[in-house]
Amino acid sequence: MDLFFNKKQRMQELVEQLAELATAYYMTDEPLVSDAEYDLLYDELVELEKEVGEVLPSSPTRRVGAEPIKQFSQHTHIQRLYSLDKVNSLTELENWCNKILAQFPDTEFSLEHKLDGLTINLTYEDGKLISAATRGNGIVGEQILTQVATIKSVPLTIKFKGKIEIQGEGHMRLSVLEKLNQSGGEILKNARNAAAGALRNLDPKVTAKRNLDMYCYNVGYVEGKDFENQKQMLEFLKENSLPTDSYTKYYTSVSELTSEIEKINRSEMDILIDGMVVKVCSYKTRAALGYTDRFPKWAVAYKFPAEEAITTIEKINWQVGRTGKLTPLAILAPVNLAGATISRATLNNYDDILRKRVSVGSRVFIRRSNDVIPEILGNVDENAKSTEVMPTKCPECFSHIEQRGVHIFCTNSLSCKVQIVSRLTHFASRNAMNIEMFADKTAAMLIEQLNITSIPQLYELKEEQLIGLPLFGVKKASSLISSIENSKDCSLASFLYGLGIPNVGIKTAKDLAAKFFSFENVKNASAEQLLSVNDIGEIIANSIIEFFADERIAKDIDKLFALGVSPREEKAKESGGVFSGMTVVVTGKLESMTRPEAEEKIAELGGAATSSVSKKTDLLVCGTDAGSKLTKAQSLGIRVIDESEFLEMIGR
Ligand code: IVH
């Protein structure tokens, strides 16, 4: 009995501790613990819940999605949910503000994003989330609590104990949409539908997979609390760990407000917005302005011009990338989309063409996505079928093609010119090896004239071979050779990026370098180790493992090293760590950990762990049975510490 009680008490403790950690994680940029520590506590809770056979109402384990439900029940909102009045131009918006200013001259306005998702009305009572409902007709909505509970940023408990209703928008980040669409499966046409569809799915497990977010923007009903203005209300939401959009600006000048709206660049944002909302800040003025039967007279939505358009596909070109992947590019009849003329759109692969039911001649919906190239949402004619046929040969070199998963590849990686050009130019590009003067044209010429087919051959080039080639004089030849030579000393991140590992962009390359420090470590990393890097999921981890497992690639990399390419080992970032700025060598046998573990710890605490003792070594950590490294360190006058001193330094 006692034991059971203890377990339940521990469950309660864990629920509270995990809620605190989650708040720090979602509300601030400074998580209190590492992901691994969080997972440990979470796993302990899961175990206890199994043993005790009970899940506490606020347990974060509920977030993974409960059992599917048969139908949504109805929920009556305490305070009715209003919609927003609209204006379609900045002039109309100015008029709206000026009318209010004529009546209330000191009015301050808030400016917020108009999020494009699904309205959610949260109810907390006694600090617990007891309901989450859709808007419905504003009076009665549908109960979607189990679905909303999967949104990790929505707290299951809050500090405030009175009964309260909070309105916000459930939405999907555009980066999440992109990731989901890349992972195969159903293509989600846009973030709004994906979020709304997930929240109204009877199976909360589906909702959980969609990785949604919520931003709260209004308190509808509240017991025992008065707000003076919008700032106070938003502050209150934050104090209660409720997620809010960090963008809210305040204006007393209408022209400053409208010029801010003109500056908004949606293509740089990770959230989908379809306009901006302007609200009167003061609650007193709000009360004086009142409501119509559908919307408040103290707020208005400015809608952006449409971001969707209809046009015709004139042609589908299959383009060959540096990995040999064939990607269909739709050439469109030019059309205006939110102020830009659009004539091309990506179609990710053949499956995508079939799923979207499009062919040459189809009328299609297009939408500006957060990429430069817009996306095709689907065929205007819902009953259409695609008549597009899959290519049978590489459109560039006419070699065989091969299907791998949903993509098709040209198999001729050694001599398909387009592939080689793009591999070489990618390798030479600024974020990669930064070989100046190496454009597409140079690459194409080197392939044609000197039969260059692989990256290592670049490092074997001689000035004499270049002089006299079209476009090359003595000076240019010598600059290119010295650029190539200079590139041998490169950062690990640039080198990893330059290799062109599928799905590894510069950010992932930097993350890999920061985590693993040396090329060998990256190459030998297990799937588990790779997955522990932020933003690396299974697709990227597999890409990396498959890439390094390819013998031809491994041979080319060895050749690059033999030719003098030498990526610098990354130094750990943590400034202020006890080994900050130090080069440390570990030698001999340690009792409490393995040598690699000690080296990882050194790196974590700001040092660079290397394997050989030299003048540059600052510290030698010496276990038992140390040999020549110890004598060398002593002869160089390097500080030597034993294991217990090392443990003290790392705080064990
Ligand atoms: S305030 C009384 N603020 O837009 C308060 N609504 O077209 C009324 N929306 O139903 C809502 N972002 O779902 C407000 N920052 C924001 C919003 C916002 C999106 C939605 C909301 C509303 C719809 C009206």
XYZ file of C-alpha atoms and ligand atoms in Angstrom:
676
model
C 0.000 0.000 0.000
C 2.771 2.351 1.032
C 4.748 1.459 -2.015
C 1.767 2.184 -4.236
C 1.291 5.537 -2.544
C 4.958 6.373 -3.016
C 4.728 5.543 -6.676
C 1.726 7.771 -7.171
C 3.447 10.567 -5.327
C 6.500 10.155 -7.551
C 4.194 10.247 -10.611
C 2.744 13.531 -9.420
C 6.246 14.915 -8.854
C 7.336 13.845 -12.312
C 4.250 15.350 -13.959
C 4.978 18.672 -12.283
C 8.685 18.574 -13.030
C 8.120 17.648 -16.686
C 5.566 20.462 -17.048
C 8.127 22.920 -15.680
C 10.803 21.653 -18.048
C 8.434 21.768 -21.013
C 7.501 25.352 -20.178
C 11.150 26.379 -20.096
C 11.671 24.579 -23.395
C 8.729 26.103 -25.239
C 8.594 29.530 -23.665
C 12.266 30.458 -23.465
C 15.305 29.761 -25.559
C 16.981 28.211 -22.553
C 15.901 24.676 -21.768
C 16.690 23.714 -18.170
C 17.948 20.250 -19.031
C 19.163 18.349 -22.080
C 16.709 16.357 -24.220
C 18.263 13.176 -22.843
C 17.598 14.188 -19.236
C 14.022 15.088 -20.105
C 13.583 11.713 -21.804
C 14.897 9.913 -18.724
C 12.264 11.509 -16.483
C 9.588 10.955 -19.108
C 10.499 7.266 -19.405
C 10.385 6.912 -15.626
C 6.854 8.321 -15.676
C 5.775 5.949 -18.465
C 7.084 2.988 -16.429
C 5.287 4.106 -13.274
C 2.037 4.666 -15.163
C 2.264 1.096 -16.452
C 2.973 -0.294 -12.979
C 0.267 1.722 -11.240
C -2.215 1.356 -14.105
C -3.208 5.001 -14.021
C -2.386 8.116 -16.001
C -2.704 11.407 -14.137
C -4.939 13.979 -15.869
C -2.047 16.339 -16.604
C 0.476 13.672 -17.554
C 2.504 14.622 -20.643
C 2.197 11.000 -21.800
C -1.347 11.893 -22.827
C 0.173 14.028 -25.554
C 1.157 11.082 -27.746
C -2.471 10.655 -28.626
C -5.253 8.768 -26.907
C -7.505 6.152 -28.526
C -9.569 7.265 -31.526
C -13.029 8.575 -30.753
C -16.258 7.800 -32.629
C -17.453 11.348 -32.949
C -16.791 14.779 -31.534
C -19.061 15.909 -28.749
C -20.496 19.396 -28.688
C -19.083 22.103 -26.490
C -20.846 25.322 -25.558
C -18.438 28.220 -25.139
C -18.873 30.282 -21.969
C -18.182 33.491 -23.878
C -19.234 33.467 -27.526
C -16.403 33.595 -30.042
C -16.474 36.578 -32.322
C -15.150 36.752 -35.821
C -13.225 39.739 -37.199
C -14.357 42.509 -39.507
C -12.208 42.776 -42.628
C -10.518 45.491 -44.654
C -8.958 44.746 -48.024
C -6.589 47.653 -48.465
C -4.276 49.785 -46.375
C -6.413 52.845 -47.177
C -9.461 51.116 -45.732
C -7.363 50.217 -42.685
C -6.257 53.831 -42.260
C -9.884 54.949 -42.429
C -10.850 52.382 -39.809
C -8.134 53.597 -37.407
C -8.860 57.278 -38.060
C -12.533 56.797 -37.275
C -11.613 55.412 -33.864
C -9.008 58.129 -33.299
C -11.648 60.790 -34.040
C -13.641 59.447 -31.130
C -10.745 58.385 -28.850
C -7.734 60.520 -29.817
C -5.141 58.803 -27.577
C -5.874 55.311 -28.790
C -2.955 52.922 -29.021
C -3.317 50.071 -31.519
C -1.721 46.651 -31.375
C -0.595 44.925 -34.548
C -0.542 41.116 -34.669
C -0.208 38.400 -37.247
C -3.460 36.954 -38.501
C -2.606 33.306 -38.182
C -4.055 30.968 -40.770
C -5.037 27.813 -38.934
C -7.976 26.669 -36.849
C -9.445 28.626 -33.924
C -9.160 26.796 -30.623
C -10.920 27.824 -27.438
C -9.138 26.461 -24.358
C -10.821 26.234 -20.954
C -8.821 25.891 -17.741
C -10.390 25.401 -14.357
C -8.511 25.037 -11.099
C -5.337 25.334 -13.156
C -6.173 22.314 -15.337
C -6.938 22.171 -19.039
C -10.485 20.806 -19.084
C -11.638 21.612 -22.603
C -10.389 22.613 -26.030
C -13.053 23.313 -28.626
C -13.334 24.459 -32.213
C -15.090 27.711 -32.954
C -18.158 26.107 -34.565
C -20.841 28.746 -34.962
C -19.252 30.872 -32.223
C -21.674 29.623 -29.586
C -21.305 25.852 -29.845
C -18.173 24.132 -31.150
C -16.727 20.634 -31.144
C -14.743 19.173 -28.256
C -11.214 18.391 -29.511
C -9.396 18.177 -26.158
C -7.538 14.909 -26.836
C -6.377 16.304 -30.179
C -5.249 19.632 -28.721
C -3.470 17.845 -25.859
C -1.004 16.522 -28.470
C 0.224 20.090 -29.078
C 3.271 20.138 -26.854
C 3.364 23.904 -26.368
C -0.172 23.954 -24.909
C 0.221 23.584 -21.124
C -1.941 20.946 -19.474
C -1.782 22.939 -16.241
C -1.387 26.659 -15.558
C -0.697 28.791 -12.482
C -3.976 30.720 -12.635
C -6.669 28.859 -10.727
C -9.865 30.662 -11.773
C -12.042 29.462 -14.628
C -10.782 30.941 -17.844
C -11.316 30.652 -21.611
C -8.413 31.412 -23.916
C -8.689 31.713 -27.660
C -5.923 31.069 -30.094
C -5.041 29.537 -33.406
C -3.854 25.965 -33.876
C -1.396 26.005 -36.753
C 1.377 24.117 -38.486
C 4.817 25.624 -38.983
C 5.809 25.749 -42.653
C 9.057 23.922 -41.871
C 6.988 21.125 -40.310
C 4.761 20.963 -43.392
C 7.820 20.709 -45.595
C 9.338 17.933 -43.482
C 6.089 15.956 -43.459
C 5.763 16.288 -47.217
C 9.329 15.103 -47.711
C 8.802 12.057 -45.575
C 6.515 10.455 -48.187
C 2.873 9.598 -47.559
C -0.047 11.870 -48.193
C 0.893 15.255 -49.688
C -0.462 18.040 -47.516
C -1.542 20.869 -49.783
C -1.066 23.650 -47.301
C -0.318 24.316 -43.662
C -3.806 25.585 -42.859
C -5.626 22.520 -44.175
C -3.011 20.251 -42.643
C -3.528 21.823 -39.202
C -7.309 22.048 -39.422
C -7.549 18.486 -40.785
C -5.318 17.132 -38.022
C -7.262 18.857 -35.247
C -10.544 17.562 -36.613
C -9.251 14.028 -37.050
C -10.990 11.534 -34.783
C -7.706 9.748 -34.148
C -5.480 11.873 -31.867
C -2.457 9.795 -32.937
C -2.798 11.361 -36.394
C -2.935 14.803 -34.773
C 0.179 14.015 -32.703
C 2.139 13.098 -35.853
C 1.382 16.450 -37.436
C 3.454 18.234 -34.797
C 1.180 21.279 -34.475
C 1.616 24.518 -32.612
C -0.767 27.014 -31.056
C -0.561 30.743 -30.456
C -3.022 32.281 -27.989
C -4.286 35.778 -28.670
C -7.314 36.488 -26.514
C -8.897 35.803 -23.144
C -12.615 35.345 -23.699
C -13.983 34.639 -20.243
C -12.099 34.963 -16.970
C -13.071 34.597 -13.354
C -11.835 37.241 -10.950
C -9.389 39.068 -13.161
C -9.564 42.368 -15.038
C -7.216 43.526 -17.730
C -6.559 47.154 -18.493
C -5.123 46.602 -21.907
C -3.823 44.151 -24.500
C -0.245 44.242 -23.128
C -1.439 43.186 -19.693
C -3.538 40.420 -21.156
C -0.628 39.077 -23.244
C 1.690 39.339 -20.218
C -0.813 37.297 -18.235
C -0.865 34.615 -20.952
C 2.930 34.449 -20.886
C 3.048 34.252 -17.087
C 0.785 31.251 -17.369
C 3.094 29.588 -19.910
C 0.494 29.906 -22.645
C 2.159 30.121 -26.059
C 1.861 33.492 -27.779
C 3.257 34.896 -31.008
C 6.387 36.880 -30.093
C 5.412 39.416 -32.760
C 3.047 42.077 -31.351
C 3.745 45.723 -32.031
C 2.088 48.846 -30.683
C 1.379 52.093 -32.525
C -0.207 55.424 -31.875
C 0.668 56.616 -35.383
C -1.461 55.145 -38.181
C 1.159 55.817 -40.860
C 3.812 53.971 -38.841
C 1.421 51.072 -38.434
C 0.658 50.803 -42.156
C 4.286 51.141 -43.145
C 5.116 48.242 -40.812
C 2.495 46.151 -42.636
C 4.078 47.043 -45.971
C 7.390 45.696 -44.687
C 6.019 42.274 -43.763
C 7.665 39.583 -45.865
C 5.712 36.390 -45.602
C 8.243 34.363 -47.547
C 10.711 34.780 -44.671
C 8.301 33.457 -42.066
C 7.905 29.951 -40.710
C 4.218 30.463 -39.902
C 1.353 30.874 -42.307
C -0.487 34.157 -41.978
C -3.186 35.511 -44.244
C -3.239 39.050 -42.909
C -2.624 41.267 -39.904
C -4.966 42.030 -37.012
C -5.231 45.540 -35.593
C -6.788 45.906 -32.134
C -7.517 48.793 -29.809
C -5.296 48.208 -26.759
C -7.330 49.799 -23.991
C -10.079 47.582 -22.567
C -11.997 50.694 -21.520
C -12.102 51.970 -25.096
C -13.013 48.454 -26.263
C -16.001 48.464 -23.914
C -17.058 51.859 -25.219
C -16.809 50.692 -28.852
C -18.677 47.433 -28.225
C -19.650 44.666 -30.654
C -21.877 44.056 -33.628
C -23.663 40.694 -33.604
C -20.667 39.087 -35.344
C -17.526 40.976 -34.492
C -15.894 43.427 -32.091
C -15.801 47.039 -33.260
C -12.374 47.391 -31.616
C -10.506 44.990 -33.903
C -10.126 44.476 -37.630
C -8.346 42.078 -39.961
C -6.325 43.366 -42.886
C -6.211 40.576 -45.471
C -3.176 40.138 -47.712
C -3.655 39.787 -51.468
C -4.297 36.150 -52.496
C -1.327 33.844 -52.526
C -3.007 31.237 -54.675
C -3.607 31.400 -58.395
C -4.698 29.188 -61.289
C -2.603 28.608 -64.383
C -1.777 25.972 -67.030
C 1.171 23.587 -67.133
C 2.853 24.125 -70.509
C 5.666 21.636 -70.156
C 7.233 19.276 -67.638
C 11.051 19.213 -67.676
C 12.946 16.499 -65.828
C 16.041 18.012 -64.289
C 19.098 16.035 -63.215
C 20.692 17.039 -59.914
C 24.142 16.335 -58.492
C 23.086 13.017 -56.973
C 21.577 11.987 -60.317
C 18.051 12.492 -58.999
C 15.528 13.418 -61.682
C 13.121 16.104 -60.503
C 10.168 17.242 -62.590
C 9.876 20.997 -63.012
C 6.594 22.370 -64.331
C 6.837 25.236 -66.810
C 3.712 27.340 -66.359
C 1.833 29.897 -68.366
C 3.062 33.043 -66.563
C 0.666 34.185 -63.847
C 0.686 36.845 -61.172
C 0.889 35.545 -57.642
C 0.909 38.076 -54.796
C 2.758 40.603 -56.887
C 5.287 38.322 -58.639
C 5.136 36.714 -62.071
C 5.418 32.975 -61.714
C 6.385 30.650 -64.558
C 7.877 27.596 -62.873
C 6.851 25.286 -60.065
C 8.359 22.137 -58.579
C 6.697 18.762 -58.724
C 8.773 16.685 -56.341
C 8.743 13.327 -58.133
C 6.657 11.061 -60.341
C 4.425 9.999 -57.432
C 3.735 13.650 -56.760
C 2.582 14.093 -60.383
C 0.202 11.142 -60.032
C -1.100 12.260 -56.645
C -1.697 15.780 -57.863
C -3.264 14.364 -61.068
C -1.438 16.765 -63.344
C -0.085 16.537 -66.900
C 1.004 18.947 -69.631
C -2.070 21.073 -70.373
C -3.623 20.739 -66.873
C -5.171 23.759 -65.183
C -3.637 23.828 -61.721
C -3.800 25.697 -58.422
C -0.480 27.130 -57.435
C 0.484 28.637 -54.142
C 3.433 30.651 -53.005
C 5.233 28.543 -50.448
C 8.127 29.629 -48.285
C 10.492 28.440 -51.011
C 11.506 30.604 -53.914
C 9.760 28.290 -56.351
C 6.023 28.016 -55.717
C 4.253 24.704 -55.355
C 1.483 23.113 -57.353
C -1.405 22.244 -55.060
C -3.389 20.116 -57.469
C -5.500 19.916 -60.580
C -8.478 22.286 -60.833
C -10.369 19.358 -62.350
C -10.826 17.019 -59.361
C -11.577 14.041 -61.648
C -8.533 14.406 -63.855
C -5.907 11.631 -64.059
C -2.302 12.226 -64.948
C -1.233 11.085 -68.404
C 2.409 11.954 -67.747
C 4.789 9.039 -68.327
C 7.854 8.405 -66.256
C 11.121 8.954 -68.153
C 12.847 5.742 -69.203
C 16.252 7.311 -69.823
C 18.261 10.151 -68.329
C 17.190 13.272 -70.288
C 20.802 14.529 -70.223
C 23.023 11.532 -70.960
C 20.386 8.996 -72.080
C 21.679 6.398 -69.631
C 19.534 3.961 -67.718
C 17.519 5.232 -64.837
C 16.774 3.452 -61.604
C 13.932 3.852 -59.136
C 14.915 4.241 -55.460
C 11.941 4.783 -53.210
C 9.773 7.508 -54.687
C 12.617 9.036 -56.696
C 14.302 8.094 -59.949
C 18.009 8.442 -60.599
C 20.347 8.504 -63.560
C 22.743 5.614 -62.882
C 25.591 7.115 -64.840
C 27.135 9.034 -61.966
C 30.624 8.785 -63.457
C 30.002 10.457 -66.784
C 26.588 12.139 -66.849
C 27.899 15.618 -67.494
C 25.118 17.551 -65.792
C 25.629 15.541 -62.614
C 29.359 16.092 -62.604
C 29.025 19.814 -63.298
C 26.648 20.258 -60.422
C 28.733 18.095 -58.062
C 31.880 20.057 -58.882
C 30.241 23.464 -58.644
C 28.549 22.507 -55.395
C 31.884 21.342 -53.977
C 33.514 24.599 -55.050
C 30.682 26.867 -53.899
C 31.121 29.565 -51.259
C 29.615 27.704 -48.307
C 31.548 24.603 -49.302
C 35.236 24.726 -50.302
C 34.989 28.300 -51.523
C 37.097 27.798 -54.659
C 36.908 31.157 -56.344
C 36.287 31.500 -60.099
C 34.725 28.084 -60.350
C 31.415 28.547 -62.121
C 29.291 26.089 -64.138
C 31.144 27.078 -67.281
C 34.550 26.272 -65.789
C 33.296 22.912 -64.598
C 31.791 22.078 -67.998
C 35.018 23.014 -69.724
C 37.198 20.963 -67.395
C 34.998 17.975 -68.041
C 35.074 18.435 -71.803
C 38.712 19.385 -72.237
C 40.491 17.559 -69.440
C 38.121 14.715 -68.819
C 37.637 15.612 -65.174
C 34.958 13.342 -63.789
C 35.488 13.394 -60.059
C 36.230 15.867 -57.285
C 39.715 14.541 -56.340
C 40.908 15.215 -59.891
C 40.565 18.931 -59.166
C 43.485 18.657 -56.753
C 45.643 16.971 -59.390
C 45.211 19.796 -61.899
C 48.417 21.497 -63.036
C 48.703 25.071 -64.186
C 50.164 23.927 -67.532
C 47.033 21.908 -68.255
C 44.874 24.994 -67.880
C 46.919 27.526 -69.804
C 45.613 27.740 -73.323
C 42.212 26.252 -72.587
C 39.318 28.414 -73.776
C 38.847 31.300 -71.297
C 42.211 30.611 -69.591
C 45.327 32.755 -69.675
C 48.404 32.382 -67.486
C 47.068 34.623 -64.755
C 43.675 32.979 -64.546
C 45.211 29.506 -64.584
C 47.497 30.358 -61.704
C 44.687 31.958 -59.651
C 42.463 28.926 -60.079
C 45.260 26.581 -59.053
C 46.016 28.651 -55.951
C 42.282 28.854 -55.072
C 42.138 25.075 -55.285
C 45.288 24.812 -53.177
C 43.926 27.228 -50.553
C 40.725 25.248 -50.264
C 42.651 22.301 -48.795
C 42.589 24.065 -45.444
C 38.851 24.127 -44.821
C 36.422 23.891 -41.942
C 34.845 20.535 -41.235
C 31.364 21.947 -41.874
C 32.350 23.316 -45.305
C 33.902 20.000 -46.260
C 30.876 17.976 -45.158
C 28.562 20.323 -47.006
C 30.758 20.254 -50.122
C 30.626 16.470 -50.320
C 26.994 16.842 -51.308
C 25.505 14.282 -48.935
C 21.829 14.090 -49.942
C 19.584 16.092 -47.586
C 22.558 17.684 -45.815
C 22.514 21.443 -46.270
C 24.928 23.878 -44.717
C 23.009 24.066 -41.441
C 23.017 20.306 -40.936
C 26.701 20.227 -41.910
C 27.445 22.817 -39.222
C 25.399 20.897 -36.665
C 27.289 17.705 -37.507
C 30.661 19.429 -37.175
C 29.684 20.992 -33.858
C 28.491 17.685 -32.483
C 31.164 15.299 -33.746
C 34.232 17.568 -34.056
C 36.155 15.422 -36.549
C 35.458 13.932 -39.971
C 36.179 10.417 -38.672
C 33.580 10.853 -35.939
C 30.929 11.972 -38.434
C 31.752 9.153 -40.818
C 31.592 6.553 -38.073
C 28.544 7.946 -36.282
C 25.771 5.449 -35.652
C 22.164 6.172 -36.568
C 21.444 6.698 -32.892
C 24.227 9.241 -32.517
C 23.112 11.067 -35.662
C 19.515 11.178 -34.480
C 20.626 12.868 -31.293
C 21.584 15.950 -33.335
C 18.921 18.630 -33.368
C 16.873 18.623 -36.584
C 18.306 15.329 -37.816
C 15.532 12.830 -38.360
C 15.572 9.366 -39.858
C 15.691 10.527 -43.476
C 18.809 12.638 -42.976
C 20.463 10.064 -40.701
C 19.943 7.353 -43.336
C 21.236 9.622 -46.096
C 24.445 10.179 -44.140
C 24.965 6.515 -43.331
C 24.266 5.387 -46.904
C 26.547 8.078 -48.274
C 29.557 6.989 -46.235
C 28.804 3.313 -46.859
C 29.252 3.829 -50.624
C 32.670 2.422 -51.543
C 33.236 4.758 -54.475
C 32.562 7.737 -52.258
C 34.837 6.417 -49.515
C 37.632 5.967 -52.084
C 37.185 9.525 -53.372
C 37.308 10.905 -49.835
C 40.498 8.949 -49.081
C 41.985 10.352 -52.273
C 41.073 13.892 -51.224
C 42.856 13.411 -47.905
C 45.877 11.871 -49.651
C 45.992 14.920 -51.919
C 46.210 17.194 -48.897
C 42.620 18.253 -48.231
C 42.429 18.624 -44.498
C 39.212 19.683 -42.786
C 39.989 21.406 -39.516
C 38.703 19.628 -36.456
C 35.935 21.616 -34.889
C 36.516 23.130 -31.475
C 33.667 22.853 -29.020
C 31.583 25.961 -28.674
C 31.013 26.122 -24.939
C 32.825 29.206 -23.819
C 33.556 29.372 -20.152
C 33.851 25.561 -19.874
C 36.817 24.468 -17.746
C 38.760 23.368 -20.838
C 37.807 26.411 -22.857
C 40.468 27.123 -25.480
C 42.685 24.230 -24.298
C 44.124 21.372 -26.304
C 43.934 18.274 -24.136
C 45.291 14.744 -24.594
C 44.034 11.739 -22.657
C 46.398 8.826 -22.207
C 46.527 5.569 -20.274
C 43.619 3.690 -18.775
C 40.923 5.535 -16.840
C 38.857 3.796 -14.152
C 35.617 5.765 -14.356
C 35.119 6.101 -18.100
C 36.547 5.134 -21.469
C 38.980 7.405 -23.260
C 36.425 8.471 -25.934
C 33.989 9.355 -23.155
C 36.620 11.516 -21.480
C 37.377 13.161 -24.817
C 33.714 13.886 -25.395
C 33.490 15.475 -21.949
C 36.526 17.653 -22.707
C 34.941 18.797 -25.940
C 31.648 19.513 -24.184
C 33.477 21.714 -21.722
C 35.136 23.812 -24.369
C 38.395 21.931 -25.046
C 39.803 20.229 -28.099
C 40.723 16.619 -27.431
C 43.562 15.459 -29.654
C 45.451 12.206 -29.780
C 49.107 13.204 -29.860
C 51.196 15.331 -27.532
C 52.908 18.333 -29.097
C 53.988 21.845 -28.188
C 50.384 22.883 -28.715
C 49.118 20.551 -25.975
C 48.003 22.391 -22.849
C 47.075 19.500 -20.614
C 47.627 15.752 -20.402
C 45.079 13.640 -18.557
C 46.976 10.606 -17.431
C 45.413 7.286 -16.455
C 47.269 4.149 -15.387
C 49.837 2.450 -17.603
C 50.665 5.624 -19.511
C 53.598 5.355 -21.893
C 55.471 7.636 -24.239
C 52.870 10.417 -24.204
C 53.545 11.022 -20.535
C 57.313 11.186 -21.021
C 56.904 13.504 -23.972
C 54.531 15.789 -22.049
C 56.951 15.908 -19.140
C 59.850 16.749 -21.420
C 57.812 19.577 -22.973
C 56.825 20.893 -19.548
C 53.106 20.285 -20.175
C 50.787 20.169 -17.171
C 49.853 16.574 -16.312
C 46.851 15.665 -14.160
C 45.637 12.314 -12.879
C 42.141 10.896 -13.097
C 40.893 12.240 -9.766
C 41.970 15.781 -10.673
C 40.277 15.348 -14.057
C 37.061 14.222 -12.354
C 37.207 17.257 -10.111
C 37.602 19.520 -13.134
C 34.563 18.046 -14.854
C 32.562 18.404 -11.671
C 32.075 14.752 -10.786
S -8.839 38.121 -32.344
C -12.646 38.968 -30.226
N -6.388 37.807 -33.209
O -9.114 35.122 -37.413
C -11.358 38.474 -30.749
N -8.072 36.501 -34.227
O -11.153 35.983 -39.305
C -11.462 37.950 -32.118
N -7.251 34.977 -35.967
O -11.834 33.687 -35.761
C -10.293 37.261 -32.642
N -5.129 35.499 -35.784
O -9.542 32.554 -35.459
C -7.663 37.427 -33.342
N -4.146 37.617 -33.839
C -5.425 37.238 -33.964
C -5.815 36.260 -34.902
C -7.166 35.929 -35.005
C -6.013 34.745 -36.410
C -8.456 34.302 -36.491
C -9.472 33.948 -35.443
C -10.755 34.541 -35.944
C -10.469 34.785 -37.383
C -11.333 35.884 -37.940
